[in-house]
Amino acid sequence: MSSTTAVQSPQKAAVQKWLDAFGKADATGMLDLLDDSYEHHTFPKSLGRSALNKKENGDRLRGMLPYFEKFTPQILDITEANNKVIAHVTSNTNTTFGVPYTNEYIFTFFFGEGSTTGSEPKIIRCHEFKDSAFAARFLPAFMAAKAKAESKKA
């Protein structure tokens, strides 16, 4: 009986590192995997989110991630083809204000032909599809809990 070890592609390994950093709420670790030309698109479009460049995405991550306890992202499916990796992921955590965060995503990570630094490929674009019903409920609850916590400090 022969034994084979699955070899992970460099692109899939980069996505796994990104998801690991996401699970640790490590914005720097996530951003280190992005190309300077990076664009982040959030879907569905009905959420009204504009595309973000690498700096804007970094500002968003650094502004939000500190308010979350350790994430527990679970990869439900991951597929790779033609310089892209698609990951179906759920994430469960609480905010530091006690608001539960239980989102579901489809991330499509795109890699360019020349988007490699050293031996590690860089992500040039991400399409993030999120649970829009959850997002519509979460943000108002989060902002209200944050305002309440900040008013107690004052």
PDB file of C-alpha atoms in Angstrom:
ATOM      1  CA  MET A   1       0.000   0.000   0.000  1.00  0.00           C
ATOM      2  CA  SER A   2       1.485   3.329  -1.002  1.00  0.00           C
ATOM      3  CA  SER A   3       1.183   6.496   0.974  1.00  0.00           C
ATOM      4  CA  THR A   4       0.833   9.892  -0.640  1.00  0.00           C
ATOM      5  CA  THR A   5       0.985  13.283   0.946  1.00  0.00           C
ATOM      6  CA  ALA A   6      -1.174  16.015  -0.513  1.00  0.00           C
ATOM      7  CA  VAL A   7       0.973  18.898  -1.625  1.00  0.00           C
ATOM      8  CA  GLN A   8      -0.659  22.260  -1.126  1.00  0.00           C
ATOM      9  CA  SER A   9      -0.160  24.794  -3.903  1.00  0.00           C
ATOM     10  CA  PRO A  10       1.556  28.092  -3.007  1.00  0.00           C
ATOM     11  CA  GLN A  11      -1.724  29.945  -3.672  1.00  0.00           C
ATOM     12  CA  LYS A  12      -3.749  27.660  -1.416  1.00  0.00           C
ATOM     13  CA  ALA A  13      -1.046  27.921   1.263  1.00  0.00           C
ATOM     14  CA  ALA A  14      -1.254  31.742   1.059  1.00  0.00           C
ATOM     15  CA  VAL A  15      -5.033  31.600   1.518  1.00  0.00           C
ATOM     16  CA  GLN A  16      -4.619  29.255   4.495  1.00  0.00           C
ATOM     17  CA  LYS A  17      -2.152  31.741   6.044  1.00  0.00           C
ATOM     18  CA  TRP A  18      -4.638  34.576   5.425  1.00  0.00           C
ATOM     19  CA  LEU A  19      -7.447  32.586   7.082  1.00  0.00           C
ATOM     20  CA  ASP A  20      -5.163  31.703  10.010  1.00  0.00           C
ATOM     21  CA  ALA A  21      -4.330  35.408  10.468  1.00  0.00           C
ATOM     22  CA  PHE A  22      -8.052  36.222  10.183  1.00  0.00           C
ATOM     23  CA  GLY A  23      -8.744  33.694  12.945  1.00  0.00           C
ATOM     24  CA  LYS A  24      -6.194  35.428  15.168  1.00  0.00           C
ATOM     25  CA  ALA A  25      -7.589  38.905  14.318  1.00  0.00           C
ATOM     26  CA  ASP A  26      -4.080  39.651  12.987  1.00  0.00           C
ATOM     27  CA  ALA A  27      -4.515  42.493  10.486  1.00  0.00           C
ATOM     28  CA  THR A  28      -0.767  42.731   9.821  1.00  0.00           C
ATOM     29  CA  GLY A  29      -0.558  39.019   9.038  1.00  0.00           C
ATOM     30  CA  MET A  30      -3.473  39.355   6.617  1.00  0.00           C
ATOM     31  CA  LEU A  31      -2.059  42.455   4.933  1.00  0.00           C
ATOM     32  CA  ASP A  32       1.401  40.925   4.491  1.00  0.00           C
ATOM     33  CA  LEU A  33      -0.141  38.439   2.048  1.00  0.00           C
ATOM     34  CA  LEU A  34      -1.579  41.152  -0.203  1.00  0.00           C
ATOM     35  CA  ASP A  35       0.022  42.658  -3.290  1.00  0.00           C
ATOM     36  CA  ASP A  36       0.421  46.446  -3.334  1.00  0.00           C
ATOM     37  CA  SER A  37      -2.180  46.569  -6.149  1.00  0.00           C
ATOM     38  CA  TYR A  38      -4.734  44.713  -3.980  1.00  0.00           C
ATOM     39  CA  GLU A  39      -8.468  45.432  -4.252  1.00  0.00           C
ATOM     40  CA  HIS A  40     -11.144  44.190  -1.827  1.00  0.00           C
ATOM     41  CA  HIS A  41     -14.726  43.916  -3.075  1.00  0.00           C
ATOM     42  CA  THR A  42     -17.616  43.137  -0.718  1.00  0.00           C
ATOM     43  CA  PHE A  43     -20.764  41.498  -2.052  1.00  0.00           C
ATOM     44  CA  PRO A  44     -23.661  41.430  -2.438  1.00  0.00           C
ATOM     45  CA  LYS A  45     -23.708  44.874  -3.971  1.00  0.00           C
ATOM     46  CA  SER A  46     -26.918  45.614  -2.048  1.00  0.00           C
ATOM     47  CA  LEU A  47     -24.705  46.171   1.022  1.00  0.00           C
ATOM     48  CA  GLY A  48     -23.478  49.354  -0.674  1.00  0.00           C
ATOM     49  CA  ARG A  49     -19.792  48.790   0.088  1.00  0.00           C
ATOM     50  CA  SER A  50     -17.193  50.454  -2.120  1.00  0.00           C
ATOM     51  CA  ALA A  51     -14.128  48.566  -3.306  1.00  0.00           C
ATOM     52  CA  LEU A  52     -11.112  49.133  -1.042  1.00  0.00           C
ATOM     53  CA  ASN A  53      -7.437  49.294  -1.933  1.00  0.00           C
ATOM     54  CA  LYS A  54      -4.791  47.693   0.277  1.00  0.00           C
ATOM     55  CA  LYS A  55      -4.406  50.734   2.552  1.00  0.00           C
ATOM     56  CA  GLU A  56      -8.153  51.267   2.943  1.00  0.00           C
ATOM     57  CA  ASN A  57      -8.675  47.579   3.652  1.00  0.00           C
ATOM     58  CA  GLY A  58      -5.883  47.718   6.238  1.00  0.00           C
ATOM     59  CA  ASP A  59      -7.476  50.714   7.931  1.00  0.00           C
ATOM     60  CA  ARG A  60     -10.812  48.857   8.046  1.00  0.00           C
ATOM     61  CA  LEU A  61      -9.237  45.703   9.490  1.00  0.00           C
ATOM     62  CA  ARG A  62      -7.213  47.606  12.094  1.00  0.00           C
ATOM     63  CA  GLY A  63     -10.334  49.538  13.078  1.00  0.00           C
ATOM     64  CA  MET A  64     -12.578  46.493  13.515  1.00  0.00           C
ATOM     65  CA  LEU A  65     -10.497  43.441  14.472  1.00  0.00           C
ATOM     66  CA  PRO A  66      -9.437  44.705  17.930  1.00  0.00           C
ATOM     67  CA  TYR A  67     -13.102  44.551  18.967  1.00  0.00           C
ATOM     68  CA  PHE A  68     -13.342  40.816  18.329  1.00  0.00           C
ATOM     69  CA  GLU A  69     -12.313  37.919  20.485  1.00  0.00           C
ATOM     70  CA  LYS A  70     -10.416  35.122  18.776  1.00  0.00           C
ATOM     71  CA  PHE A  71     -12.277  33.975  15.684  1.00  0.00           C
ATOM     72  CA  THR A  72     -12.972  30.346  15.018  1.00  0.00           C
ATOM     73  CA  PRO A  73     -13.131  30.260  11.211  1.00  0.00           C
ATOM     74  CA  GLN A  74     -14.135  26.911   9.804  1.00  0.00           C
ATOM     75  CA  ILE A  75     -13.363  26.102   6.183  1.00  0.00           C
ATOM     76  CA  LEU A  76     -16.359  24.263   4.773  1.00  0.00           C
ATOM     77  CA  ASP A  77     -14.948  24.011   1.256  1.00  0.00           C
ATOM     78  CA  ILE A  78     -11.888  25.236  -0.600  1.00  0.00           C
ATOM     79  CA  THR A  79     -11.374  25.021  -4.356  1.00  0.00           C
ATOM     80  CA  GLU A  80      -8.567  26.191  -6.589  1.00  0.00           C
ATOM     81  CA  ALA A  81      -8.429  26.910 -10.332  1.00  0.00           C
ATOM     82  CA  ASN A  82      -6.821  29.370 -12.745  1.00  0.00           C
ATOM     83  CA  ASN A  83      -4.928  31.615 -10.307  1.00  0.00           C
ATOM     84  CA  LYS A  84      -7.796  31.818  -7.822  1.00  0.00           C
ATOM     85  CA  VAL A  85      -8.781  30.072  -4.627  1.00  0.00           C
ATOM     86  CA  ILE A  86     -12.393  29.996  -3.458  1.00  0.00           C
ATOM     87  CA  ALA A  87     -13.103  29.342   0.221  1.00  0.00           C
ATOM     88  CA  HIS A  88     -16.491  28.834   1.883  1.00  0.00           C
ATOM     89  CA  VAL A  89     -15.935  29.812   5.511  1.00  0.00           C
ATOM     90  CA  THR A  90     -17.977  30.312   8.656  1.00  0.00           C
ATOM     91  CA  SER A  91     -16.771  32.365  11.591  1.00  0.00           C
ATOM     92  CA  ASN A  92     -18.023  32.438  15.148  1.00  0.00           C
ATOM     93  CA  THR A  93     -16.891  34.779  17.894  1.00  0.00           C
ATOM     94  CA  ASN A  94     -18.069  37.522  20.200  1.00  0.00           C
ATOM     95  CA  THR A  95     -17.174  41.172  20.188  1.00  0.00           C
ATOM     96  CA  THR A  96     -15.545  42.690  23.226  1.00  0.00           C
ATOM     97  CA  PHE A  97     -18.987  44.238  23.889  1.00  0.00           C
ATOM     98  CA  GLY A  98     -20.712  40.832  23.969  1.00  0.00           C
ATOM     99  CA  VAL A  99     -22.382  41.043  20.559  1.00  0.00           C
ATOM    100  CA  PRO A 100     -22.188  37.613  18.873  1.00  0.00           C
ATOM    101  CA  TYR A 101     -20.602  37.433  15.432  1.00  0.00           C
ATOM    102  CA  THR A 102     -21.599  34.375  13.409  1.00  0.00           C
ATOM    103  CA  ASN A 103     -20.989  35.119   9.757  1.00  0.00           C
ATOM    104  CA  GLU A 104     -20.713  32.998   6.643  1.00  0.00           C
ATOM    105  CA  TYR A 105     -18.528  33.933   3.698  1.00  0.00           C
ATOM    106  CA  ILE A 106     -17.467  32.927   0.242  1.00  0.00           C
ATOM    107  CA  PHE A 107     -14.023  34.414  -0.369  1.00  0.00           C
ATOM    108  CA  THR A 108     -12.594  34.344  -3.881  1.00  0.00           C
ATOM    109  CA  PHE A 109      -8.878  35.167  -3.767  1.00  0.00           C
ATOM    110  CA  PHE A 110      -7.194  36.122  -7.045  1.00  0.00           C
ATOM    111  CA  PHE A 111      -3.481  35.790  -7.766  1.00  0.00           C
ATOM    112  CA  GLY A 112      -1.691  37.516 -10.648  1.00  0.00           C
ATOM    113  CA  GLU A 113       0.989  36.044 -12.846  1.00  0.00           C
ATOM    114  CA  GLY A 114       3.675  38.325 -11.401  1.00  0.00           C
ATOM    115  CA  SER A 115       2.257  38.704  -7.903  1.00  0.00           C
ATOM    116  CA  THR A 116       4.951  36.706  -6.128  1.00  0.00           C
ATOM    117  CA  THR A 117       7.447  38.073  -3.638  1.00  0.00           C
ATOM    118  CA  GLY A 118      10.200  35.536  -3.184  1.00  0.00           C
ATOM    119  CA  SER A 119       8.432  32.189  -3.202  1.00  0.00           C
ATOM    120  CA  GLU A 120       5.129  33.359  -1.723  1.00  0.00           C
ATOM    121  CA  PRO A 121       2.342  34.438  -4.086  1.00  0.00           C
ATOM    122  CA  LYS A 122       0.512  37.647  -3.242  1.00  0.00           C
ATOM    123  CA  ILE A 123      -3.247  38.105  -3.332  1.00  0.00           C
ATOM    124  CA  ILE A 124      -4.171  40.805  -5.851  1.00  0.00           C
ATOM    125  CA  ARG A 125      -7.941  40.867  -5.292  1.00  0.00           C
ATOM    126  CA  CYS A 126     -10.563  39.387  -3.005  1.00  0.00           C
ATOM    127  CA  HIS A 127     -14.286  39.103  -3.598  1.00  0.00           C
ATOM    128  CA  GLU A 128     -15.941  38.680  -0.208  1.00  0.00           C
ATOM    129  CA  PHE A 129     -19.536  37.490  -0.236  1.00  0.00           C
ATOM    130  CA  LYS A 130     -21.030  37.675   3.231  1.00  0.00           C
ATOM    131  CA  ASP A 131     -24.303  36.795   4.875  1.00  0.00           C
ATOM    132  CA  SER A 132     -26.139  40.023   4.084  1.00  0.00           C
ATOM    133  CA  ALA A 133     -29.007  39.344   6.502  1.00  0.00           C
ATOM    134  CA  PHE A 134     -26.521  38.868   9.333  1.00  0.00           C
ATOM    135  CA  ALA A 135     -24.493  41.942   8.310  1.00  0.00           C
ATOM    136  CA  ALA A 136     -27.646  44.095   8.323  1.00  0.00           C
ATOM    137  CA  ARG A 137     -28.396  43.043  11.917  1.00  0.00           C
ATOM    138  CA  PHE A 138     -24.860  42.953  13.260  1.00  0.00           C
ATOM    139  CA  LEU A 139     -23.517  46.426  12.474  1.00  0.00           C
ATOM    140  CA  PRO A 140     -26.306  48.404  14.229  1.00  0.00           C
ATOM    141  CA  ALA A 141     -26.104  46.109  17.286  1.00  0.00           C
ATOM    142  CA  PHE A 142     -22.305  46.385  17.347  1.00  0.00           C
ATOM    143  CA  MET A 143     -22.328  50.193  17.022  1.00  0.00           C
ATOM    144  CA  ALA A 144     -24.952  50.536  19.793  1.00  0.00           C
ATOM    145  CA  ALA A 145     -22.976  48.260  22.147  1.00  0.00           C
ATOM    146  CA  LYS A 146     -19.753  50.115  21.328  1.00  0.00           C
ATOM    147  CA  ALA A 147     -21.366  53.516  22.006  1.00  0.00           C
ATOM    148  CA  LYS A 148     -22.789  52.239  25.306  1.00  0.00           C
ATOM    149  CA  ALA A 149     -19.389  50.891  26.401  1.00  0.00           C
ATOM    150  CA  GLU A 150     -17.644  54.126  25.436  1.00  0.00           C
ATOM    151  CA  SER A 151     -20.220  56.258  27.294  1.00  0.00           C
ATOM    152  CA  LYS A 152     -19.527  54.270  30.473  1.00  0.00           C
ATOM    153  CA  LYS A 153     -15.822  55.145  30.150  1.00  0.00           C
ATOM    154  CA  ALA A 154     -16.566  58.867  29.906  1.00  0.00           C
TER     155      ALA A 154
END
